[in-house]
Tab-separated table of C-alpha atoms and ligand atoms in Angstrom:
chain	number	residue	atom	x	y	z
A	82	MET	CA	-52.280	-22.538	67.895
A	83	SER	CA	-49.797	-20.125	69.440
A	84	SER	CA	-47.574	-21.003	72.375
A	85	ASP	CA	-48.032	-17.624	74.020
A	86	SER	CA	-47.586	-18.087	77.763
A	87	ARG	CA	-49.171	-14.829	78.929
A	88	THR	CA	-51.889	-15.062	81.552
A	89	VAL	CA	-54.725	-12.686	82.390
A	90	SER	CA	-57.165	-12.377	85.248
A	91	PHE	CA	-60.442	-10.461	84.902
A	92	ILE	CA	-62.303	-8.643	87.638
A	93	SER	CA	-65.774	-7.661	86.439
A	94	LEU	CA	-67.763	-5.255	88.599
A	95	GLY	CA	-71.328	-3.984	88.333
A	96	CYS	CA	-74.291	-5.179	86.342
A	97	PRO	CA	-74.823	-8.054	83.883
A	98	LYS	CA	-74.292	-5.590	81.012
A	99	ASN	CA	-70.722	-5.145	82.202
A	100	LEU	CA	-70.355	-8.891	82.598
A	101	VAL	CA	-71.308	-9.405	78.949
A	102	ASP	CA	-68.627	-6.854	77.977
A	103	SER	CA	-66.163	-8.767	80.139
A	104	GLU	CA	-67.055	-12.010	78.344
A	105	GLN	CA	-66.236	-10.354	75.031
A	106	LEU	CA	-62.983	-8.895	76.369
A	107	VAL	CA	-61.912	-12.235	77.849
A	108	SER	CA	-62.763	-13.948	74.556
A	109	THR	CA	-60.611	-11.412	72.683
A	110	LEU	CA	-57.613	-12.153	74.896
A	111	LEU	CA	-58.172	-15.909	74.707
A	112	GLY	CA	-58.153	-15.539	70.953
A	113	ARG	CA	-54.837	-13.751	71.275
A	114	GLY	CA	-53.266	-16.680	73.107
A	115	PHE	CA	-53.706	-15.582	76.737
A	116	ARG	CA	-54.590	-18.128	79.396
A	117	VAL	CA	-57.252	-16.959	81.833
A	118	LEU	CA	-56.572	-17.396	85.556
A	119	SER	CA	-59.036	-16.755	88.339
A	120	ALA	CA	-56.394	-15.590	90.852
A	121	PRO	CA	-55.255	-12.029	89.966
A	122	GLU	CA	-52.072	-12.395	92.033
A	123	GLU	CA	-50.891	-15.186	89.722
A	124	ALA	CA	-51.567	-13.415	86.422
A	125	ASP	CA	-49.288	-11.349	84.172
A	126	LEU	CA	-52.108	-8.982	83.356
A	127	VAL	CA	-55.127	-7.927	85.400
A	128	VAL	CA	-58.102	-6.307	83.658
A	129	VAL	CA	-60.554	-4.481	85.924
A	130	ASN	CA	-63.921	-3.771	84.283
A	131	THR	CA	-65.284	-0.933	86.392
A	132	CYS	CA	-68.805	0.203	87.257
A	133	GLY	CA	-69.449	3.943	87.654
A	134	PHE	CA	-73.207	3.836	88.213
A	135	LEU	CA	-73.397	5.006	91.833
A	136	GLU	CA	-71.020	6.528	94.341
A	137	ALA	CA	-70.740	3.159	96.106
A	138	SER	CA	-69.908	1.407	92.806
A	139	ARG	CA	-67.230	3.999	92.050
A	140	ALA	CA	-65.694	3.505	95.489
A	141	GLU	CA	-65.646	-0.261	94.929
A	142	SER	CA	-64.049	0.217	91.494
A	143	LEU	CA	-61.325	2.488	92.897
A	144	ASP	CA	-60.618	0.058	95.717
A	145	THR	CA	-60.367	-2.870	93.294
A	146	ILE	CA	-57.998	-0.958	90.995
A	147	ARG	CA	-55.782	0.015	93.944
A	148	ARG	CA	-55.571	-3.632	95.015
A	149	ALA	CA	-54.749	-4.684	91.443
A	150	VAL	CA	-52.026	-2.017	91.189
A	151	ASP	CA	-50.613	-3.161	94.559
A	152	LEU	CA	-50.171	-6.610	93.042
A	153	LYS	CA	-47.641	-5.150	90.602
A	154	SER	CA	-45.061	-5.124	93.395
A	155	LYS	CA	-45.834	-8.816	93.977
A	156	GLY	CA	-45.371	-10.055	90.427
A	157	VAL	CA	-48.388	-8.918	88.392
A	158	ALA	CA	-46.869	-7.154	85.444
A	159	ARG	CA	-49.616	-4.917	84.096
A	160	VAL	CA	-53.046	-3.517	84.912
A	161	ILE	CA	-55.635	-2.424	82.324
A	162	VAL	CA	-58.800	-0.631	83.448
A	163	ALA	CA	-61.984	-0.727	81.346
A	164	GLY	CA	-65.667	0.026	81.884
A	165	CYS	CA	-67.937	2.929	82.759
A	166	MET	CA	-65.456	4.795	84.961
A	167	VAL	CA	-62.955	5.166	82.145
A	168	GLY	CA	-65.400	7.247	80.111
A	169	ASN	CA	-66.644	9.726	82.689
A	170	TYR	CA	-64.344	9.540	85.679
A	171	ARG	CA	-60.889	9.251	84.140
A	172	ASP	CA	-59.606	12.198	86.197
A	173	ILE	CA	-60.758	10.536	89.445
A	174	LEU	CA	-59.117	7.271	88.386
A	175	GLU	CA	-55.813	8.940	87.599
A	176	ARG	CA	-55.850	10.934	90.811
A	177	GLU	CA	-57.110	8.326	93.255
A	178	ALA	CA	-55.816	5.059	91.832
A	179	PRO	CA	-52.499	5.816	90.088
A	180	GLY	CA	-50.282	3.143	88.567
A	181	VAL	CA	-52.666	1.806	85.893
A	182	ASP	CA	-50.838	0.855	82.688
A	183	ARG	CA	-53.658	1.522	80.254
A	184	TYR	CA	-57.231	2.774	80.246
A	185	LEU	CA	-59.614	1.112	77.813
A	186	PRO	CA	-62.655	3.226	76.843
A	187	PHE	CA	-65.643	1.503	75.186
A	188	VAL	CA	-64.596	2.729	71.740
A	189	ASP	CA	-61.322	0.803	72.041
A	190	TYR	CA	-62.809	-2.554	73.129
A	191	ALA	CA	-62.328	-4.059	69.666
A	192	GLN	CA	-58.623	-3.125	69.909
A	193	LEU	CA	-57.960	-4.920	73.197
A	194	ASP	CA	-55.838	-7.618	71.566
A	195	LYS	CA	-53.481	-5.018	70.074
A	196	ILE	CA	-53.468	-2.923	73.242
A	197	ALA	CA	-52.652	-6.002	75.350
A	198	ASP	CA	-49.715	-6.731	73.018
A	199	GLU	CA	-48.426	-3.187	73.516
A	200	VAL	CA	-48.807	-3.342	77.271
A	201	LEU	CA	-47.449	-6.876	77.592
A	202	PRO	CA	-45.650	-8.125	74.458
A	203	PRO	CA	-46.043	-11.854	73.678
A	204	ARG	CA	-43.253	-13.978	75.110
A	205	GLY	CA	-41.130	-16.608	73.416
A	206	ARG	CA	-42.233	-15.824	69.895
A	207	SER	CA	-42.500	-12.607	68.003
A	208	SER	CA	-45.982	-11.191	67.875
A	209	PHE	CA	-46.559	-12.065	64.212
A	210	MET	CA	-46.436	-15.717	65.249
A	211	VAL	CA	-49.459	-15.232	67.473
A	212	GLU	CA	-52.554	-16.205	65.558
A	213	ARG	CA	-55.905	-14.617	66.106
A	214	ARG	CA	-58.376	-17.302	67.041
A	215	ARG	CA	-62.048	-17.002	67.655
A	216	ALA	CA	-62.749	-17.723	71.302
A	217	ASP	CA	-66.010	-17.763	73.184
A	218	ILE	CA	-66.070	-17.645	76.930
A	219	SER	CA	-68.910	-17.371	79.390
A	220	LEU	CA	-68.480	-15.877	82.852
A	221	THR	CA	-71.850	-17.194	84.029
A	222	PRO	CA	-72.604	-20.790	85.070
A	223	ALA	CA	-73.064	-23.068	82.039
A	224	HIS	CA	-76.859	-23.271	82.331
A	225	PHE	CA	-77.794	-19.587	82.018
A	226	SER	CA	-76.552	-16.620	80.073
A	227	TRP	CA	-77.080	-12.898	79.570
A	228	LEU	CA	-77.728	-11.783	76.014
A	229	LYS	CA	-77.133	-8.095	75.378
A	230	ILE	CA	-79.523	-6.976	72.637
A	231	SER	CA	-78.440	-3.340	72.376
A	232	GLU	CA	-75.863	-0.949	73.730
A	233	GLY	CA	-76.358	2.640	74.875
A	234	CYS	CA	-79.511	4.590	75.679
A	235	ASN	CA	-81.613	7.367	74.108
A	236	HIS	CA	-83.382	8.456	77.304
A	237	THR	CA	-82.344	11.537	79.236
A	238	CYS	CA	-83.131	10.577	82.860
A	239	SER	CA	-81.804	13.426	84.941
A	240	PHE	CA	-80.059	11.232	87.539
A	241	CYS	CA	-78.181	9.080	85.040
A	242	VAL	CA	-74.920	9.553	83.159
A	243	ILE	CA	-74.998	6.244	81.298
A	244	PRO	CA	-75.991	7.792	77.929
A	245	SER	CA	-72.930	10.037	78.099
A	246	ILE	CA	-70.740	7.015	78.925
A	247	ARG	CA	-72.205	4.435	76.571
A	248	GLY	CA	-73.631	6.689	73.860
A	249	PRO	CA	-76.975	6.459	72.037
A	250	MET	CA	-78.755	3.139	71.620
A	251	ARG	CA	-77.354	0.786	68.994
A	252	SER	CA	-79.270	-2.471	68.505
A	253	PHE	CA	-77.443	-5.634	67.542
A	254	PRO	CA	-78.820	-7.317	64.386
A	255	GLU	CA	-81.768	-9.583	65.076
A	256	ASP	CA	-80.393	-12.525	63.077
A	257	ASP	CA	-77.077	-12.322	64.965
A	258	LEU	CA	-78.920	-12.397	68.294
A	259	VAL	CA	-81.000	-15.410	67.307
A	260	ARG	CA	-77.870	-17.205	66.051
A	261	ARG	CA	-76.081	-16.329	69.302
A	262	ALA	CA	-79.004	-17.685	71.335
A	263	GLU	CA	-79.001	-20.917	69.309
A	264	HIS	CA	-75.256	-21.227	69.818
A	265	LEU	CA	-75.662	-20.745	73.566
A	266	VAL	CA	-78.344	-23.441	73.651
A	267	ASP	CA	-76.025	-25.782	71.702
A	268	LYS	CA	-73.438	-25.201	74.439
A	269	GLY	CA	-75.924	-26.230	77.139
A	270	VAL	CA	-77.503	-22.919	78.172
A	271	GLN	CA	-81.076	-23.451	79.364
A	272	GLU	CA	-82.037	-19.903	80.296
A	273	ILE	CA	-81.328	-16.700	78.361
A	274	ASN	CA	-81.841	-13.313	79.973
A	275	LEU	CA	-82.137	-10.394	77.555
A	276	ILE	CA	-80.434	-7.229	78.736
A	277	ALA	CA	-79.899	-3.684	77.454
A	278	GLN	CA	-80.074	-0.201	78.913
A	279	ASP	CA	-83.665	-0.179	77.636
A	280	SER	CA	-84.607	-3.556	76.202
A	281	THR	CA	-88.111	-2.468	75.135
A	282	VAL	CA	-87.067	-0.180	72.266
A	283	TYR	CA	-84.885	-2.807	70.615
A	284	GLY	CA	-84.576	-2.417	66.865
A	285	THR	CA	-85.950	1.119	66.463
A	286	ASP	CA	-82.553	2.498	65.467
A	287	LEU	CA	-81.593	-0.339	63.149
A	288	TYR	CA	-84.906	-1.216	61.510
A	289	GLY	CA	-86.984	1.934	61.982
A	290	GLU	CA	-89.486	-0.091	64.007
A	291	ASN	CA	-89.650	-1.804	67.363
A	292	ARG	CA	-88.556	-5.431	66.999
A	293	VAL	CA	-88.773	-6.648	70.604
A	294	VAL	CA	-91.863	-8.767	70.070
A	295	ARG	CA	-90.449	-10.220	66.875
A	296	LEU	CA	-87.148	-11.058	68.565
A	297	LEU	CA	-88.940	-12.604	71.543
A	298	GLU	CA	-91.151	-14.676	69.229
A	299	ARG	CA	-88.099	-16.035	67.428
A	300	LEU	CA	-86.387	-16.908	70.709
A	301	ASP	CA	-89.618	-18.450	71.963
A	302	ARG	CA	-89.367	-20.988	69.140
A	303	ILE	CA	-85.855	-22.246	69.911
A	304	GLU	CA	-86.242	-25.884	70.806
A	305	ARG	CA	-84.277	-27.139	73.815
A	306	LEU	CA	-84.300	-23.650	75.345
A	307	LEU	CA	-86.111	-23.653	78.672
A	308	TRP	CA	-86.623	-20.010	79.660
A	309	VAL	CA	-86.242	-16.565	78.071
A	310	ARG	CA	-86.470	-13.551	80.390
A	311	LEU	CA	-86.739	-9.864	79.522
A	312	MET	CA	-84.813	-7.522	81.809
A	313	TYR	CA	-84.594	-3.697	81.941
A	314	ALA	CA	-87.913	-2.701	80.356
A	315	TYR	CA	-88.889	0.971	80.182
A	316	PRO	CA	-92.395	1.493	81.617
A	317	THR	CA	-93.855	3.451	78.694
A	318	GLU	CA	-92.465	1.085	76.061
A	319	VAL	CA	-94.246	-2.076	77.213
A	320	THR	CA	-96.941	-2.476	74.529
A	321	PRO	CA	-100.077	-4.671	74.715
A	322	ALA	CA	-98.485	-7.083	72.193
A	323	MET	CA	-95.422	-7.334	74.422
A	324	MET	CA	-97.614	-7.986	77.461
A	325	ASP	CA	-99.492	-10.738	75.599
A	326	LEU	CA	-96.261	-12.499	74.739
A	327	LEU	CA	-94.745	-12.063	78.201
A	328	ALA	CA	-97.855	-13.530	79.785
A	329	GLY	CA	-98.450	-16.287	77.266
A	330	GLY	CA	-95.167	-17.339	75.641
A	331	SER	CA	-93.891	-20.911	75.614
A	332	ARG	CA	-90.349	-20.211	76.715
A	333	ILE	CA	-90.786	-16.520	77.521
A	334	VAL	CA	-91.350	-16.462	81.266
A	335	PRO	CA	-94.161	-14.424	82.884
A	336	TYR	CA	-91.668	-12.081	84.496
A	337	LEU	CA	-90.718	-8.492	83.791
A	338	ASP	CA	-88.003	-6.351	85.263
A	339	VAL	CA	-89.284	-2.804	84.832
A	340	PRO	CA	-87.375	-0.124	86.767
A	341	VAL	CA	-89.953	2.577	87.603
A	342	GLN	CA	-87.557	4.728	89.716
A	343	HIS	CA	-90.413	6.644	91.414
A	344	ALA	CA	-94.198	6.993	91.357
A	345	SER	CA	-94.851	10.636	92.224
A	346	ASP	CA	-95.724	12.634	89.084
A	347	ALA	CA	-93.684	15.608	90.295
A	348	VAL	CA	-90.574	13.536	91.046
A	349	LEU	CA	-90.893	11.583	87.791
A	350	LYS	CA	-91.022	14.911	85.975
A	351	ARG	CA	-87.844	16.094	87.692
A	352	MET	CA	-86.321	12.733	86.814
A	353	ARG	CA	-87.329	13.330	83.139
A	354	ARG	CA	-88.836	9.864	82.905
A	355	GLY	CA	-91.700	10.829	80.592
A	356	TYR	CA	-94.515	9.060	82.452
A	357	GLY	CA	-96.662	9.427	85.540
A	358	ARG	CA	-98.382	7.343	88.177
A	359	LYS	CA	-101.378	6.589	85.939
A	360	ASP	CA	-99.097	5.024	83.314
A	361	LEU	CA	-97.519	2.837	85.972
A	362	ASP	CA	-100.894	1.727	87.320
A	363	ARG	CA	-101.988	0.857	83.765
A	364	LEU	CA	-98.835	-1.179	83.173
A	365	VAL	CA	-99.181	-3.197	86.370
A	366	ALA	CA	-102.897	-3.770	85.803
A	367	GLY	CA	-102.298	-4.802	82.167
A	368	LEU	CA	-99.849	-7.520	83.165
A	369	ARG	CA	-101.859	-8.749	86.145
A	370	GLN	CA	-105.049	-8.891	84.053
A	371	ARG	CA	-103.273	-11.194	81.669
A	372	ARG	CA	-101.820	-13.362	84.430
A	373	LEU	CA	-102.535	-13.076	88.103
A	374	ASP	CA	-99.263	-14.772	89.010
A	375	PHE	CA	-97.179	-12.477	86.749
A	376	THR	CA	-93.891	-11.632	88.487
A	377	LEU	CA	-92.820	-7.998	88.517
A	378	ARG	CA	-89.450	-6.709	89.574
A	379	THR	CA	-88.570	-3.028	89.868
A	380	THR	CA	-85.959	-0.557	91.047
A	381	VAL	CA	-86.679	2.737	92.804
A	382	ILE	CA	-84.673	5.724	93.979
A	383	VAL	CA	-85.559	7.435	97.261
A	384	GLY	CA	-84.425	10.880	98.398
A	385	PHE	CA	-84.272	12.418	94.909
A	386	PRO	CA	-83.542	16.179	95.080
A	387	GLY	CA	-86.574	18.043	96.386
A	388	GLU	CA	-88.480	14.868	97.343
A	389	THR	CA	-91.056	15.958	99.928
A	390	ASP	CA	-92.644	13.743	102.589
A	391	GLU	CA	-95.778	13.770	100.475
A	392	GLU	CA	-93.962	12.703	97.308
A	393	PHE	CA	-92.199	9.937	99.185
A	394	GLY	CA	-95.627	8.911	100.518
A	395	GLU	CA	-96.871	8.636	96.912
A	396	LEU	CA	-94.051	6.237	96.163
A	397	LEU	CA	-94.944	4.108	99.205
A	398	ASP	CA	-98.573	4.123	98.141
A	399	PHE	CA	-97.654	2.828	94.690
A	400	ILE	CA	-95.394	0.108	96.122
A	401	ARG	CA	-98.260	-0.950	98.401
A	402	SER	CA	-100.681	-1.226	95.491
A	403	ALA	CA	-98.366	-2.692	92.816
A	404	ARG	CA	-96.958	-5.392	95.128
A	405	PHE	CA	-93.704	-6.137	93.305
A	406	ARG	CA	-92.390	-9.585	94.098
A	407	HIS	CA	-88.830	-8.252	93.864
A	408	LEU	CA	-87.681	-4.685	94.420
A	409	GLY	CA	-84.286	-3.024	94.599
A	410	ALA	CA	-84.094	0.415	96.204
A	411	PHE	CA	-81.289	2.957	96.290
A	412	ALA	CA	-80.817	6.204	98.155
A	413	TYR	CA	-80.258	8.936	95.546
A	414	SER	CA	-76.559	9.365	94.881
A	415	ARG	CA	-75.157	12.529	93.270
A	416	GLU	CA	-73.715	11.888	89.838
A	417	PRO	CA	-71.327	14.626	88.694
A	418	GLY	CA	-72.322	15.711	85.201
A	419	SER	CA	-75.961	14.633	85.539
A	420	ARG	CA	-78.810	17.160	85.312
A	421	ALA	CA	-80.120	16.132	88.728
A	422	ASP	CA	-76.828	17.107	90.327
A	423	ASP	CA	-77.682	20.750	89.545
A	424	LEU	CA	-81.223	20.556	90.944
A	425	PRO	CA	-82.011	22.404	94.161
A	426	GLY	CA	-83.144	20.607	97.308
A	427	HIS	CA	-80.554	17.871	97.828
A	428	LEU	CA	-81.546	15.975	100.954
A	429	PRO	CA	-79.285	15.075	103.872
A	430	ASP	CA	-77.999	11.484	103.912
A	431	SER	CA	-79.881	10.840	107.157
A	432	VAL	CA	-83.237	11.639	105.485
A	433	LYS	CA	-82.413	9.502	102.450
A	434	GLN	CA	-81.376	6.591	104.653
A	435	ALA	CA	-84.493	6.859	106.841
A	436	ARG	CA	-86.714	6.806	103.731
A	437	LEU	CA	-84.790	3.880	102.283
A	438	ASP	CA	-85.253	1.945	105.537
A	439	GLU	CA	-88.971	2.718	105.626
A	440	LEU	CA	-89.453	1.647	102.022
A	441	MET	CA	-87.494	-1.570	102.526
A	442	ARG	CA	-89.558	-2.419	105.632
A	443	LEU	CA	-92.696	-2.060	103.506
A	444	GLN	CA	-91.230	-4.123	100.686
A	445	GLN	CA	-90.091	-6.807	103.096
A	446	SER	CA	-93.639	-7.308	104.342
A	447	ILE	CA	-94.931	-7.488	100.732
A	448	ALA	CA	-92.199	-9.925	99.665
A	449	PHE	CA	-92.618	-12.139	102.736
A	450	GLU	CA	-96.376	-12.262	102.239
A	451	SER	CA	-96.034	-13.182	98.579
A	452	GLN	CA	-93.475	-15.878	99.425
A	453	ASP	CA	-95.695	-17.248	102.210
A	454	ARG	CA	-98.498	-17.703	99.676
A	455	ARG	CA	-96.271	-20.161	97.818
A	456	LEU	CA	-95.839	-22.530	100.757
A	457	GLY	CA	-97.087	-26.000	99.850
A	458	GLU	CA	-96.949	-25.288	96.091
A	459	SER	CA	-94.821	-27.244	93.655
A	460	ALA	CA	-92.414	-25.490	91.303
A	461	LEU	CA	-90.074	-26.332	88.465
A	462	VAL	CA	-86.633	-25.030	89.387
A	463	LEU	CA	-83.253	-24.709	87.720
A	464	VAL	CA	-80.355	-25.316	90.080
A	465	ASP	CA	-77.748	-22.520	90.107
A	466	ALA	CA	-75.313	-24.022	92.614
A	467	ALA	CA	-74.907	-27.429	94.228
A	468	SER	CA	-74.804	-27.670	97.982
A	469	ALA	CA	-71.342	-26.849	99.376
A	470	ASP	CA	-69.722	-26.158	102.745
A	471	GLY	CA	-72.901	-27.013	104.620
A	472	GLU	CA	-74.943	-24.568	102.508
A	473	PRO	CA	-77.970	-25.969	100.660
A	474	ALA	CA	-78.162	-26.031	96.867
A	475	ARG	CA	-79.575	-22.818	95.356
A	476	ALA	CA	-82.193	-22.864	92.632
A	477	ARG	CA	-84.694	-20.566	90.912
A	478	SER	CA	-88.110	-20.877	89.306
A	479	VAL	CA	-89.479	-18.654	86.518
A	480	MET	CA	-90.283	-16.147	89.253
A	481	GLU	CA	-86.631	-15.441	90.097
A	482	ALA	CA	-83.991	-13.914	87.817
A	483	PRO	CA	-80.381	-15.000	88.303
A	484	GLU	CA	-78.088	-13.129	90.675
A	485	ILE	CA	-80.533	-10.397	91.710
A	486	ASP	CA	-83.618	-12.131	93.105
A	487	SER	CA	-84.194	-14.432	96.068
A	488	HIS	CA	-83.484	-18.174	95.838
A	489	ILE	CA	-85.239	-21.457	96.343
A	490	LEU	CA	-82.977	-23.496	98.609
A	491	ILE	CA	-83.066	-27.247	98.064
A	492	ASP	CA	-83.297	-29.336	101.179
A	493	GLY	CA	-82.067	-32.773	100.112
A	494	GLY	CA	-80.112	-33.963	97.172
A	495	PRO	CA	-77.710	-34.580	95.683
A	496	VAL	CA	-78.373	-31.976	93.008
A	497	ASN	CA	-76.003	-30.288	90.591
A	498	ALA	CA	-75.837	-26.883	88.923
A	499	GLY	CA	-77.951	-26.997	85.764
A	500	ASP	CA	-80.334	-29.695	87.072
A	501	LEU	CA	-84.004	-29.171	86.426
A	502	LEU	CA	-86.142	-30.310	89.343
A	503	GLN	CA	-89.729	-30.384	90.418
A	504	VAL	CA	-89.815	-29.321	94.065
A	505	ARG	CA	-92.366	-28.828	96.825
A	506	ILE	CA	-92.010	-25.548	98.731
A	507	ARG	CA	-91.921	-26.169	102.467
A	508	GLU	CA	-90.905	-22.999	104.281
A	509	ARG	CA	-89.694	-19.424	103.949
A	510	ARG	CA	-86.244	-18.483	105.215
A	511	GLY	CA	-85.937	-14.679	105.086
A	512	TYR	CA	-86.558	-13.698	101.455
A	513	ASP	CA	-85.661	-17.237	100.280
A	514	LEU	CA	-87.853	-20.317	100.134
A	515	VAL	CA	-86.837	-23.838	101.141
A	516	ALA	CA	-88.096	-26.773	99.052
A	517	ILE	CA	-87.691	-30.529	98.848
A	518	PRO	CA	-87.163	-32.345	95.530
A	519	MET	CA	-90.053	-34.342	94.096
A	520	PRO	CA	-89.531	-37.311	91.729
A	521	ARG	CA	-86.941	-36.339	89.161
A	522	VAL	CA	-87.797	-34.580	85.867
A	523	GLU	CA	-85.688	-35.165	82.763
A	524	SER	CA	-84.040	-31.977	81.529
A	525	ALA	CA	-85.927	-30.339	78.647
A	526	VAL	CA	-82.648	-29.633	76.875
B	842	SF4	S1	-83.235	4.603	80.767
B	842	SF4	FE1	-82.622	6.365	82.020
B	842	SF4	S2	-81.702	5.363	83.831
B	842	SF4	FE2	-81.740	3.807	82.238
B	842	SF4	S3	-79.742	3.985	81.205
B	842	SF4	FE3	-81.184	5.249	80.053
B	842	SF4	S4	-80.909	7.311	80.906
B	842	SF4	FE4	-80.031	5.856	82.384
């Protein structure tokens, strides 16, 4: 093993897809002999993995880069910037956050070890003494993991610039994914969450056919794995066979994250989503027919260019009838370079905000009602975080995905992250539920 004394600190912004990239980048640097520190101010190198999805994410990325660059005057030697902003917003980065030592576009990710050597040469020994080792690091708690099944996207949604940043969809080989999942389970992971830009067309590029069901079936058979969850489904790609498996798998949980974005036919057409309200109604009904307690999560955009009161009303009507357990909503944000940016009828921020508030009030009443129906029920939960600083332990059941959904707070303990508990739900606290542990269950893994 090398005696390289270089240290690196990673700041990963944005979605789980970015976090998976960060895990690979960290692993590359570990393999190159770097030590990873959590405090950026103590590191020789800071890598900021940016998110460029929305205006707010870009502002956060710029702010984080500026703070990282400021650290250079306090001892941090170098700053590398990676992620979505490097592809499409390089000019903004250079103008508004100068002082970065190197930008790392997606195409150069495999070269990070060499680039890091150029930016910050190994100390003490010449670089040929530094061995490449295979490292494997997880930035999530030990009991759950994200598994990216493909990269890029073939859709042409008018509000989105991700395809131009990440390129067309490229699926990762099915055998590699199954091996990776088995490896994660060997390391103690109990829950695997499948992610992609569109997880429901997995395999079409690589195998000439959709392999989602096949991949899910293989993961469903991995012993010692507790839960498998499918995130980022595209509404028109959820087939009856997929629904059957999602509703009736052993380890596949009855949960689907399916961003619908809107429900008015006219808005969906302007968004270039390729479906209409009837398709959405069919999807929701298909899953609920298979399982009444099926959990649906979605994301919607309000205030899209030209959105009329009536069209916004159609979205509210759909939300009222579909009753998503979890919903994330965003006010439309202009994305330079996207087709929607050139559409007429951009709405004032005040209108977008008012519609967002109205939609969230509606969703709050739906979410609270659905949580209230669970009072008194028992649930099997996986603990994400032990109680600390007077805060109760946080856990989730199959109905909650990590990091984005509400929690089940555990009243009583002690419990540790990764524990599997049977609990009785006692009360609702905002969007969260509070539960007490029942007699202990041995972990399935
Ligand atoms: S499906 Fe649409 S919104 Fe999602 S990444 Fe692809 S183009 Fe963007």
